[in-house]
Amino acid sequence: MRRILITGTSRGIGLELARQYAARDERVFATYRTPSAALKALESVRVTLIPLDVADPASIEAAYHAVNAQTDSLDVLINNAAISNEGDERLGTFEQASMLSLFQTNTIAPVLIMQRFLDLLKRGATGKIVNLVSELASLELRDASYAATYCATKAALNMYTRSLAHDLKPLGLTAFTIDPGWVQTDMGGRHAPLTPEQSVSGILRVIDQANRDANGRFFRHDGAEMPW
Ligand SMILES: NC(=O)c1ccc[n+]([C@@H]2O[C@H](COP(=O)([O-])OP(=O)(O)OC[C@H]3O[C@@H](n4cnc5c(N)ncnc54)[C@H](OP(=O)(O)O)[C@@H]3O)[C@@H](O)[C@H]2O)c1
């Protein structure tokens, strides 16, 4: 049994991550900002629900103490929680408050969460840190200005992950990013080709198979290496 911490499990991919790990009888710390009935239904002796607004450092601190009270180690941290902006963002419409909000949630929060939970991860058996990004994080694949701030937040998270992999390696920890694909969620919309079940079963396979060589790399949900 491994101990898994996931952010943003009220709905979408985060909820499905919690569901699939729970179905495997792993010990899941499912964190949420907004409680949902679907998440509440997963609560059990193995699945603990913990409030965590990732954009609020005080909430990160409180969640750390709540998790630390229940376990002395974590094997996997999945930074899943994120927000997106509308696709019509373009020169002339940029606005500081919404840009900062996206960077706070999508880029800064995962780094602060990695940092805060480091001691628990160091004591875990596998020590994997997984940051969910997007194909839209890839500079090489970029050929449009659509949702530039969202893309920039995910490209920046790629860079943090690749940079911090150097600090994590001597600690025996492995950090990498995964593009979940285009998925039918509130963020992905209903025309997306992948269901959350399909995307998450791929994500879990990538996490299971990742060894130390995965440190600092960028994968797709099917395990293919993504171009930076
Ligand atoms: N869906 C796609 O096609 C797609 C494609 C590429 C990458 N991704 C990435 O995959 C991940 C999951 O996306 P999704 O499609 O499941 O998105 P979603 O359906 O919009 O769900 C987002 C989740 O993040 C949570 N969240 C947002 N801000 C939060 C905060 N400050 N604190 C705590 N939780 C917060 C939401 O909680 P609330 O209910 O409280 O708002 C919700 O549980 C994200 O990192 C996203 O960027 C998704």
mmCIF file of N, CA, C and O in Angstrom, residues 99-196:
data_model
loop_
_atom_site.group_PDB
_atom_site.id
_atom_site.type_symbol
_atom_site.label_atom_id
_atom_site.label_comp_id
_atom_site.label_asym_id
_atom_site.label_seq_id
_atom_site.Cartn_x
_atom_site.Cartn_y
_atom_site.Cartn_z
ATOM 1 N N MET A 99 -3.807 37.253 -14.434
ATOM 2 C CA MET A 99 -2.513 36.608 -14.748
ATOM 3 C C MET A 99 -1.855 36.107 -13.457
ATOM 4 O O MET A 99 -1.369 34.972 -13.389
ATOM 5 N N LEU A 100 -1.865 36.961 -12.425
ATOM 6 C CA LEU A 100 -1.262 36.556 -11.147
ATOM 7 C C LEU A 100 -1.995 35.364 -10.551
ATOM 8 O O LEU A 100 -1.388 34.453 -9.993
ATOM 9 N N SER A 101 -3.308 35.387 -10.680
ATOM 10 C CA SER A 101 -4.103 34.297 -10.119
ATOM 11 C C SER A 101 -3.745 32.967 -10.793
ATOM 12 O O SER A 101 -3.587 31.931 -10.131
ATOM 13 N N LEU A 102 -3.591 32.984 -12.109
ATOM 14 C CA LEU A 102 -3.206 31.752 -12.826
ATOM 15 C C LEU A 102 -1.822 31.274 -12.413
ATOM 16 O O LEU A 102 -1.611 30.089 -12.168
ATOM 17 N N PHE A 103 -0.879 32.209 -12.328
ATOM 18 C CA PHE A 103 0.478 31.803 -11.917
ATOM 19 C C PHE A 103 0.482 31.304 -10.477
ATOM 20 O O PHE A 103 1.178 30.341 -10.148
ATOM 21 N N GLN A 104 -0.304 31.958 -9.598
ATOM 22 C CA GLN A 104 -0.348 31.526 -8.188
ATOM 23 C C GLN A 104 -0.817 30.072 -8.090
ATOM 24 O O GLN A 104 -0.215 29.252 -7.414
ATOM 25 N N THR A 105 -1.914 29.765 -8.771
ATOM 26 C CA THR A 105 -2.512 28.428 -8.650
ATOM 27 C C THR A 105 -1.731 27.367 -9.434
ATOM 28 O O THR A 105 -1.500 26.270 -8.932
ATOM 29 N N ASN A 106 -1.341 27.694 -10.661
ATOM 30 C CA ASN A 106 -0.808 26.662 -11.563
ATOM 31 C C ASN A 106 0.698 26.450 -11.443
ATOM 32 O O ASN A 106 1.188 25.370 -11.781
ATOM 33 N N THR A 107 1.411 27.491 -11.013
ATOM 34 C CA THR A 107 2.879 27.397 -11.009
ATOM 35 C C THR A 107 3.452 27.485 -9.598
ATOM 36 O O THR A 107 4.211 26.625 -9.173
ATOM 37 N N ILE A 108 3.071 28.551 -8.882
ATOM 38 C CA ILE A 108 3.686 28.785 -7.565
ATOM 39 C C ILE A 108 3.204 27.735 -6.566
ATOM 40 O O ILE A 108 4.009 27.165 -5.812
ATOM 41 N N ALA A 109 1.896 27.455 -6.575
ATOM 42 C CA ALA A 109 1.358 26.508 -5.589
ATOM 43 C C ALA A 109 2.025 25.129 -5.671
ATOM 44 O O ALA A 109 2.444 24.591 -4.637
ATOM 45 N N PRO A 110 2.152 24.523 -6.858
ATOM 46 C CA PRO A 110 2.797 23.197 -6.895
ATOM 47 C C PRO A 110 4.209 23.210 -6.315
ATOM 48 O O PRO A 110 4.617 22.259 -5.651
ATOM 49 N N VAL A 111 4.945 24.305 -6.549
ATOM 50 C CA VAL A 111 6.312 24.387 -6.025
ATOM 51 C C VAL A 111 6.280 24.484 -4.494
ATOM 52 O O VAL A 111 7.022 23.790 -3.786
ATOM 53 N N LEU A 112 5.401 25.331 -3.969
ATOM 54 C CA LEU A 112 5.311 25.478 -2.502
ATOM 55 C C LEU A 112 4.832 24.175 -1.854
ATOM 56 O O LEU A 112 5.271 23.826 -0.753
ATOM 57 N N ILE A 113 3.946 23.467 -2.552
ATOM 58 C CA ILE A 113 3.433 22.193 -1.994
ATOM 59 C C ILE A 113 4.543 21.137 -2.004
ATOM 60 O O ILE A 113 4.750 20.435 -1.015
ATOM 61 N N MET A 114 5.281 21.052 -3.115
ATOM 62 C CA MET A 114 6.444 20.133 -3.156
ATOM 63 C C MET A 114 7.361 20.421 -1.981
ATOM 64 O O MET A 114 7.812 19.531 -1.283
ATOM 65 N N GLN A 115 7.652 21.696 -1.793
ATOM 66 C CA GLN A 115 8.597 22.101 -0.758
ATOM 67 C C GLN A 115 8.075 21.754 0.632
ATOM 68 O O GLN A 115 8.797 21.220 1.468
ATOM 69 N N ARG A 116 6.790 22.013 0.877
ATOM 70 C CA ARG A 116 6.252 21.804 2.221
ATOM 71 C C ARG A 116 6.160 20.323 2.593
ATOM 72 O O ARG A 116 6.338 19.957 3.753
ATOM 73 N N PHE A 117 5.888 19.489 1.602
ATOM 74 C CA PHE A 117 5.702 18.057 1.896
ATOM 75 C C PHE A 117 6.984 17.237 1.702
ATOM 76 O O PHE A 117 6.947 16.007 1.754
ATOM 77 N N LEU A 118 8.094 17.934 1.522
ATOM 78 C CA LEU A 118 9.354 17.252 1.205
ATOM 79 C C LEU A 118 9.765 16.236 2.262
ATOM 80 O O LEU A 118 10.215 15.132 1.933
ATOM 81 N N ASP A 119 9.621 16.591 3.528
ATOM 82 C CA ASP A 119 10.096 15.648 4.563
ATOM 83 C C ASP A 119 9.281 14.357 4.533
ATOM 84 O O ASP A 119 9.833 13.270 4.697
ATOM 85 N N LEU A 120 7.980 14.455 4.284
ATOM 86 C CA LEU A 120 7.160 13.235 4.200
ATOM 87 C C LEU A 120 7.545 12.417 2.964
ATOM 88 O O LEU A 120 7.607 11.189 3.011
ATOM 89 N N LEU A 121 7.817 13.101 1.851
ATOM 90 C CA LEU A 121 8.197 12.397 0.618
ATOM 91 C C LEU A 121 9.560 11.717 0.778
ATOM 92 O O LEU A 121 9.770 10.612 0.279
ATOM 93 N N LYS A 122 10.461 12.364 1.480
ATOM 94 C CA LYS A 122 11.790 11.764 1.678
ATOM 95 C C LYS A 122 11.701 10.459 2.463
ATOM 96 O O LYS A 122 12.502 9.557 2.275
ATOM 97 N N ARG A 123 10.685 10.357 3.320
ATOM 98 C CA ARG A 123 10.530 9.130 4.113
ATOM 99 C C ARG A 123 9.707 8.071 3.388
ATOM 100 O O ARG A 123 9.568 6.953 3.880
ATOM 101 N N GLY A 124 9.172 8.403 2.216
ATOM 102 C CA GLY A 124 8.360 7.443 1.455
ATOM 103 C C GLY A 124 9.240 6.427 0.739
ATOM 104 O O GLY A 124 10.443 6.629 0.579
ATOM 105 N N ALA A 125 8.602 5.344 0.289
ATOM 106 C CA ALA A 125 9.365 4.277 -0.365
ATOM 107 C C ALA A 125 9.740 4.652 -1.795
ATOM 108 O O ALA A 125 10.819 4.301 -2.277
ATOM 109 N N THR A 126 8.845 5.377 -2.480
ATOM 110 C CA THR A 126 9.116 5.640 -3.899
ATOM 111 C C THR A 126 9.424 7.109 -4.198
ATOM 112 O O THR A 126 10.128 7.399 -5.158
ATOM 113 N N GLY A 127 8.900 8.029 -3.403
ATOM 114 C CA GLY A 127 9.247 9.441 -3.532
ATOM 115 C C GLY A 127 9.069 10.033 -4.914
ATOM 116 O O GLY A 127 9.992 10.568 -5.513
ATOM 117 N N LYS A 128 7.837 9.974 -5.441
ATOM 118 C CA LYS A 128 7.580 10.525 -6.772
ATOM 119 C C LYS A 128 6.732 11.795 -6.660
ATOM 120 O O LYS A 128 5.703 11.802 -5.969
ATOM 121 N N ILE A 129 7.162 12.828 -7.362
ATOM 122 C CA ILE A 129 6.408 14.085 -7.416
ATOM 123 C C ILE A 129 5.961 14.272 -8.857
ATOM 124 O O ILE A 129 6.789 14.322 -9.779
ATOM 125 N N VAL A 130 4.648 14.348 -9.045
ATOM 126 C CA VAL A 130 4.082 14.399 -10.390
ATOM 127 C C VAL A 130 3.338 15.723 -10.550
ATOM 128 O O VAL A 130 2.405 16.005 -9.798
ATOM 129 N N ASN A 131 3.769 16.519 -11.501
ATOM 130 C CA ASN A 131 3.095 17.785 -11.764
ATOM 131 C C ASN A 131 2.336 17.664 -13.082
ATOM 132 O O ASN A 131 2.938 17.398 -14.129
ATOM 133 N N LEU A 132 1.022 17.846 -13.023
ATOM 134 C CA LEU A 132 0.239 17.758 -14.259
ATOM 135 C C LEU A 132 0.366 19.075 -15.016
ATOM 136 O O LEU A 132 0.078 20.138 -14.473
ATOM 137 N N VAL A 133 0.801 18.973 -16.241
ATOM 138 C CA VAL A 133 0.916 20.165 -17.083
ATOM 139 C C VAL A 133 -0.032 20.008 -18.271
ATOM 140 O O VAL A 133 -1.214 19.715 -18.078
ATOM 141 N N SER A 134 0.448 20.150 -19.476
ATOM 142 C CA SER A 134 -0.419 20.129 -20.646
ATOM 143 C C SER A 134 0.456 20.083 -21.887
ATOM 144 O O SER A 134 1.621 20.520 -21.840
ATOM 145 N N GLU A 135 -0.118 19.607 -22.979
ATOM 146 C CA GLU A 135 0.580 19.744 -24.266
ATOM 147 C C GLU A 135 0.833 21.232 -24.539
ATOM 148 O O GLU A 135 1.797 21.604 -25.190
ATOM 149 N N LEU A 136 -0.080 22.071 -24.011
ATOM 150 C CA LEU A 136 0.034 23.517 -24.228
ATOM 151 C C LEU A 136 1.240 24.117 -23.505
ATOM 152 O O LEU A 136 1.542 25.294 -23.671
ATOM 153 N N ALA A 137 1.930 23.309 -22.684
ATOM 154 C CA ALA A 137 3.152 23.772 -22.021
ATOM 155 C C ALA A 137 4.353 23.702 -22.948
ATOM 156 O O ALA A 137 5.396 24.283 -22.660
ATOM 157 N N SER A 138 4.214 22.970 -24.041
ATOM 158 C CA SER A 138 5.377 22.727 -24.912
ATOM 159 C C SER A 138 5.671 23.948 -25.793
ATOM 160 O O SER A 138 4.815 24.376 -26.585
ATOM 161 N N LEU A 139 6.870 24.481 -25.681
ATOM 162 C CA LEU A 139 7.275 25.602 -26.534
ATOM 163 C C LEU A 139 7.388 25.135 -27.979
ATOM 164 O O LEU A 139 7.023 25.848 -28.912
ATOM 165 N N GLU A 140 7.907 23.906 -28.147
ATOM 166 C CA GLU A 140 8.133 23.410 -29.509
ATOM 167 C C GLU A 140 6.837 23.187 -30.272
ATOM 168 O O GLU A 140 6.788 23.364 -31.482
ATOM 169 N N LEU A 141 5.772 22.789 -29.571
ATOM 170 C CA LEU A 141 4.508 22.497 -30.253
ATOM 171 C C LEU A 141 3.624 23.739 -30.403
ATOM 172 O O LEU A 141 2.563 23.676 -31.012
ATOM 173 N N ARG A 142 4.070 24.850 -29.840
ATOM 174 C CA ARG A 142 3.225 26.045 -29.791
ATOM 175 C C ARG A 142 3.130 26.725 -31.156
ATOM 176 O O ARG A 142 4.147 27.131 -31.728
ATOM 177 N N ASP A 143 1.908 26.886 -31.682
ATOM 178 C CA ASP A 143 1.776 27.581 -32.962
ATOM 179 C C ASP A 143 0.566 28.501 -32.971
ATOM 180 O O ASP A 143 -0.020 28.776 -34.005
ATOM 181 N N ALA A 144 0.174 28.969 -31.756
ATOM 182 C CA ALA A 144 -0.963 29.888 -31.667
ATOM 183 C C ALA A 144 -0.799 30.706 -30.398
ATOM 184 O O ALA A 144 0.032 30.384 -29.554
ATOM 185 N N SER A 145 -1.602 31.772 -30.247
ATOM 186 C CA SER A 145 -1.479 32.572 -29.026
ATOM 187 C C SER A 145 -2.585 32.231 -28.029
ATOM 188 O O SER A 145 -2.675 32.816 -26.964
ATOM 189 N N TYR A 146 -3.419 31.264 -28.364
ATOM 190 C CA TYR A 146 -4.554 30.845 -27.536
ATOM 191 C C TYR A 146 -4.162 30.639 -26.070
ATOM 192 O O TYR A 146 -3.215 29.922 -25.773
ATOM 193 N N ALA A 147 -4.887 31.269 -25.150
ATOM 194 C CA ALA A 147 -4.703 31.057 -23.701
ATOM 195 C C ALA A 147 -3.240 31.153 -23.293
ATOM 196 O O ALA A 147 -2.704 30.278 -22.607
ATOM 197 N N ALA A 148 -2.606 32.250 -23.691
ATOM 198 C CA ALA A 148 -1.152 32.375 -23.488
ATOM 199 C C ALA A 148 -0.759 32.291 -22.016
ATOM 200 O O ALA A 148 0.269 31.693 -21.685
ATOM 201 N N THR A 149 -1.548 32.878 -21.124
ATOM 202 C CA THR A 149 -1.135 32.862 -19.713
ATOM 203 C C THR A 149 -1.210 31.448 -19.147
ATOM 204 O O THR A 149 -0.293 30.999 -18.451
ATOM 205 N N TYR A 150 -2.289 30.728 -19.442
ATOM 206 C CA TYR A 150 -2.389 29.333 -18.987
ATOM 207 C C TYR A 150 -1.188 28.540 -19.486
ATOM 208 O O TYR A 150 -0.539 27.808 -18.719
ATOM 209 N N CYS A 151 -0.871 28.686 -20.781
ATOM 210 C CA CYS A 151 0.266 27.942 -21.362
ATOM 211 C C CYS A 151 1.562 28.333 -20.664
ATOM 212 O O CYS A 151 2.401 27.466 -20.365
ATOM 213 N N ALA A 152 1.723 29.631 -20.396
ATOM 214 C CA ALA A 152 2.952 30.097 -19.736
ATOM 215 C C ALA A 152 3.065 29.525 -18.324
ATOM 216 O O ALA A 152 4.158 29.169 -17.881
ATOM 217 N N THR A 153 1.930 29.410 -17.627
ATOM 218 C CA THR A 153 2.000 28.855 -16.258
ATOM 219 C C THR A 153 2.453 27.404 -16.287
ATOM 220 O O THR A 153 3.183 26.958 -15.400
ATOM 221 N N LYS A 154 2.023 26.665 -17.302
ATOM 222 C CA LYS A 154 2.376 25.247 -17.378
ATOM 223 C C LYS A 154 3.811 25.076 -17.903
ATOM 224 O O LYS A 154 4.522 24.165 -17.475
ATOM 225 N N ALA A 155 4.235 25.954 -18.828
ATOM 226 C CA ALA A 155 5.630 25.913 -19.282
ATOM 227 C C ALA A 155 6.553 26.238 -18.107
ATOM 228 O O ALA A 155 7.615 25.626 -17.934
ATOM 229 N N ALA A 156 6.135 27.191 -17.274
ATOM 230 C CA ALA A 156 6.946 27.548 -16.103
ATOM 231 C C ALA A 156 6.996 26.394 -15.112
ATOM 232 O O ALA A 156 8.035 26.134 -14.493
ATOM 233 N N LEU A 157 5.899 25.665 -14.977
ATOM 234 C CA LEU A 157 5.907 24.511 -14.065
ATOM 235 C C LEU A 157 6.833 23.418 -14.610
ATOM 236 O O LEU A 157 7.529 22.737 -13.848
ATOM 237 N N ASN A 158 6.864 23.282 -15.937
ATOM 238 C CA ASN A 158 7.839 22.359 -16.543
ATOM 239 C C ASN A 158 9.258 22.760 -16.147
ATOM 240 O O ASN A 158 10.075 21.917 -15.781
ATOM 241 N N MET A 159 9.548 24.051 -16.239
ATOM 242 C CA MET A 159 10.908 24.505 -15.924
ATOM 243 C C MET A 159 11.233 24.315 -14.440
ATOM 244 O O MET A 159 12.338 23.881 -14.097
ATOM 245 N N TYR A 160 10.282 24.620 -13.558
ATOM 246 C CA TYR A 160 10.521 24.382 -12.126
ATOM 247 C C TYR A 160 10.813 22.899 -11.884
ATOM 248 O O TYR A 160 11.711 22.546 -11.127
ATOM 249 N N THR A 161 10.028 22.047 -12.526
ATOM 250 C CA THR A 161 10.189 20.608 -12.292
ATOM 251 C C THR A 161 11.556 20.146 -12.762
ATOM 252 O O THR A 161 12.258 19.414 -12.058
ATOM 253 N N ARG A 162 11.939 20.591 -13.962
ATOM 254 C CA ARG A 162 13.249 20.175 -14.502
ATOM 255 C C ARG A 162 14.388 20.748 -13.665
ATOM 256 O O ARG A 162 15.380 20.075 -13.406
ATOM 257 N N SER A 163 14.241 21.984 -13.207
ATOM 258 C CA SER A 163 15.285 22.587 -12.367
ATOM 259 C C SER A 163 15.384 21.870 -11.030
ATOM 260 O O SER A 163 16.469 21.478 -10.600
ATOM 261 N N LEU A 164 14.238 21.696 -10.373
ATOM 262 C CA LEU A 164 14.257 21.144 -9.008
ATOM 263 C C LEU A 164 14.624 19.663 -9.001
ATOM 264 O O LEU A 164 15.051 19.132 -7.961
ATOM 265 N N ALA A 165 14.509 19.011 -10.155
ATOM 266 C CA ALA A 165 14.925 17.603 -10.240
ATOM 267 C C ALA A 165 16.373 17.455 -9.792
ATOM 268 O O ALA A 165 16.749 16.433 -9.213
ATOM 269 N N HIS A 166 17.177 18.480 -10.032
ATOM 270 C CA HIS A 166 18.586 18.422 -9.615
ATOM 271 C C HIS A 166 18.720 18.434 -8.092
ATOM 272 O O HIS A 166 19.615 17.806 -7.547
ATOM 273 N N ASP A 167 17.836 19.169 -7.417
ATOM 274 C CA ASP A 167 17.866 19.189 -5.942
ATOM 275 C C ASP A 167 17.287 17.895 -5.381
ATOM 276 O O ASP A 167 17.681 17.440 -4.311
ATOM 277 N N LEU A 168 16.313 17.333 -6.103
ATOM 278 C CA LEU A 168 15.587 16.164 -5.577
ATOM 279 C C LEU A 168 16.375 14.871 -5.742
ATOM 280 O O LEU A 168 16.272 13.967 -4.916
ATOM 281 N N LYS A 169 17.172 14.811 -6.787
ATOM 282 C CA LYS A 169 17.896 13.561 -7.091
ATOM 283 C C LYS A 169 18.731 13.058 -5.897
ATOM 284 O O LYS A 169 18.598 11.897 -5.505
ATOM 285 N N PRO A 170 19.577 13.915 -5.297
ATOM 286 C CA PRO A 170 20.365 13.406 -4.167
ATOM 287 C C PRO A 170 19.521 13.005 -2.962
ATOM 288 O O PRO A 170 19.991 12.278 -2.092
ATOM 289 N N LEU A 171 18.267 13.454 -2.928
ATOM 290 C CA LEU A 171 17.373 13.076 -1.824
ATOM 291 C C LEU A 171 16.656 11.757 -2.125
ATOM 292 O O LEU A 171 15.841 11.283 -1.333
ATOM 293 N N GLY A 172 16.919 11.206 -3.314
ATOM 294 C CA GLY A 172 16.267 9.948 -3.694
ATOM 295 C C GLY A 172 14.861 10.164 -4.224
ATOM 296 O O GLY A 172 14.077 9.218 -4.336
ATOM 297 N N LEU A 173 14.527 11.416 -4.561
ATOM 298 C CA LEU A 173 13.185 11.720 -5.063
ATOM 299 C C LEU A 173 13.205 11.931 -6.579
ATOM 300 O O LEU A 173 14.233 12.306 -7.145
ATOM 301 N N THR A 174 12.061 11.692 -7.197
ATOM 302 C CA THR A 174 11.933 11.790 -8.652
ATOM 303 C C THR A 174 10.757 12.698 -8.976
ATOM 304 O O THR A 174 9.641 12.438 -8.524
ATOM 305 N N ALA A 175 11.001 13.747 -9.737
ATOM 306 C CA ALA A 175 9.919 14.665 -10.121
ATOM 307 C C ALA A 175 9.814 14.724 -11.641
ATOM 308 O O ALA A 175 10.830 14.824 -12.331
ATOM 309 N N PHE A 176 8.600 14.654 -12.135
ATOM 310 C CA PHE A 176 8.409 14.751 -13.581
ATOM 311 C C PHE A 176 7.030 15.337 -13.850
ATOM 312 O O PHE A 176 6.200 15.448 -12.940
ATOM 313 N N THR A 177 6.796 15.729 -15.111
ATOM 314 C CA THR A 177 5.497 16.299 -15.468
ATOM 315 C C THR A 177 4.784 15.365 -16.447
ATOM 316 O O THR A 177 5.425 14.613 -17.194
ATOM 317 N N ILE A 178 3.460 15.435 -16.411
ATOM 318 C CA ILE A 178 2.643 14.617 -17.325
ATOM 319 C C ILE A 178 1.570 15.504 -17.962
ATOM 320 O O ILE A 178 0.879 16.271 -17.266
ATOM 321 N N ASP A 179 1.441 15.364 -19.273
ATOM 322 C CA ASP A 179 0.318 15.952 -20.015
ATOM 323 C C ASP A 179 -0.814 14.930 -20.012
ATOM 324 O O ASP A 179 -0.633 13.833 -20.558
ATOM 325 N N PRO A 180 -1.958 15.241 -19.381
ATOM 326 C CA PRO A 180 -3.032 14.245 -19.311
ATOM 327 C C PRO A 180 -3.785 14.035 -20.618
ATOM 328 O O PRO A 180 -4.655 13.154 -20.695
ATOM 329 N N GLY A 181 -3.442 14.816 -21.660
ATOM 330 C CA GLY A 181 -4.223 14.767 -22.901
ATOM 331 C C GLY A 181 -5.408 15.724 -22.798
ATOM 332 O O GLY A 181 -5.562 16.444 -21.807
ATOM 333 N N TRP A 182 -6.217 15.718 -23.857
ATOM 334 C CA TRP A 182 -7.410 16.587 -23.864
ATOM 335 C C TRP A 182 -8.560 15.749 -23.307
ATOM 336 O O TRP A 182 -8.959 14.744 -23.916
ATOM 337 N N VAL A 183 -9.082 16.149 -22.163
ATOM 338 C CA VAL A 183 -9.942 15.276 -21.364
ATOM 339 C C VAL A 183 -11.311 15.926 -21.102
ATOM 340 O O VAL A 183 -11.387 17.139 -20.838
ATOM 341 N N GLN A 184 -12.348 15.109 -21.123
ATOM 342 C CA GLN A 184 -13.726 15.572 -20.870
ATOM 343 C C GLN A 184 -13.915 15.927 -19.391
ATOM 344 O O GLN A 184 -14.286 15.090 -18.574
ATOM 345 N N THR A 185 -13.631 17.185 -19.074
ATOM 346 C CA THR A 185 -13.846 17.707 -17.714
ATOM 347 C C THR A 185 -14.409 19.106 -17.884
ATOM 348 O O THR A 185 -14.560 19.592 -19.010
ATOM 349 N N ASP A 186 -14.634 19.796 -16.765
ATOM 350 C CA ASP A 186 -15.094 21.186 -16.878
ATOM 351 C C ASP A 186 -14.073 22.011 -17.652
ATOM 352 O O ASP A 186 -14.426 22.875 -18.449
ATOM 353 N N MET A 187 -12.772 21.713 -17.427
ATOM 354 C CA MET A 187 -11.741 22.469 -18.126
ATOM 355 C C MET A 187 -11.639 22.042 -19.595
ATOM 356 O O MET A 187 -11.533 22.881 -20.487
ATOM 357 N N GLY A 188 -11.669 20.772 -19.859
ATOM 358 C CA GLY A 188 -11.465 20.260 -21.218
ATOM 359 C C GLY A 188 -12.698 20.369 -22.106
ATOM 360 O O GLY A 188 -12.579 20.377 -23.329
ATOM 361 N N GLY A 189 -13.873 20.438 -21.488
ATOM 362 C CA GLY A 189 -15.118 20.512 -22.269
ATOM 363 C C GLY A 189 -15.564 19.145 -22.747
ATOM 364 O O GLY A 189 -14.818 18.171 -22.684
ATOM 365 N N ARG A 190 -16.799 19.098 -23.257
ATOM 366 C CA ARG A 190 -17.361 17.777 -23.576
ATOM 367 C C ARG A 190 -16.923 17.223 -24.921
ATOM 368 O O ARG A 190 -17.190 16.066 -25.238
ATOM 369 N N HIS A 191 -16.252 18.044 -25.746
ATOM 370 C CA HIS A 191 -15.806 17.537 -27.052
ATOM 371 C C HIS A 191 -14.435 16.874 -27.000
ATOM 372 O O HIS A 191 -13.939 16.393 -28.018
ATOM 373 N N ALA A 192 -13.830 16.866 -25.834
ATOM 374 C CA ALA A 192 -12.491 16.260 -25.713
ATOM 375 C C ALA A 192 -12.562 14.774 -26.039
ATOM 376 O O ALA A 192 -13.559 14.109 -25.746
ATOM 377 N N PRO A 193 -11.505 14.231 -26.638
ATOM 378 C CA PRO A 193 -11.544 12.818 -27.055
ATOM 379 C C PRO A 193 -11.374 11.819 -25.921
ATOM 380 O O PRO A 193 -11.765 10.657 -26.070
ATOM 381 N N LEU A 194 -10.767 12.232 -24.815
ATOM 382 C CA LEU A 194 -10.482 11.273 -23.734
ATOM 383 C C LEU A 194 -11.458 11.439 -22.578
ATOM 384 O O LEU A 194 -11.797 12.570 -22.202
ATOM 385 N N THR A 195 -11.880 10.321 -21.992
ATOM 386 C CA THR A 195 -12.637 10.393 -20.740
ATOM 387 C C THR A 195 -11.623 10.507 -19.589
ATOM 388 O O THR A 195 -10.453 10.122 -19.737
ATOM 389 N N PRO A 196 -12.069 11.007 -18.432
ATOM 390 C CA PRO A 196 -11.156 11.029 -17.278
ATOM 391 C C PRO A 196 -10.626 9.631 -16.954
ATOM 392 O O PRO A 196 -9.457 9.471 -16.607
#
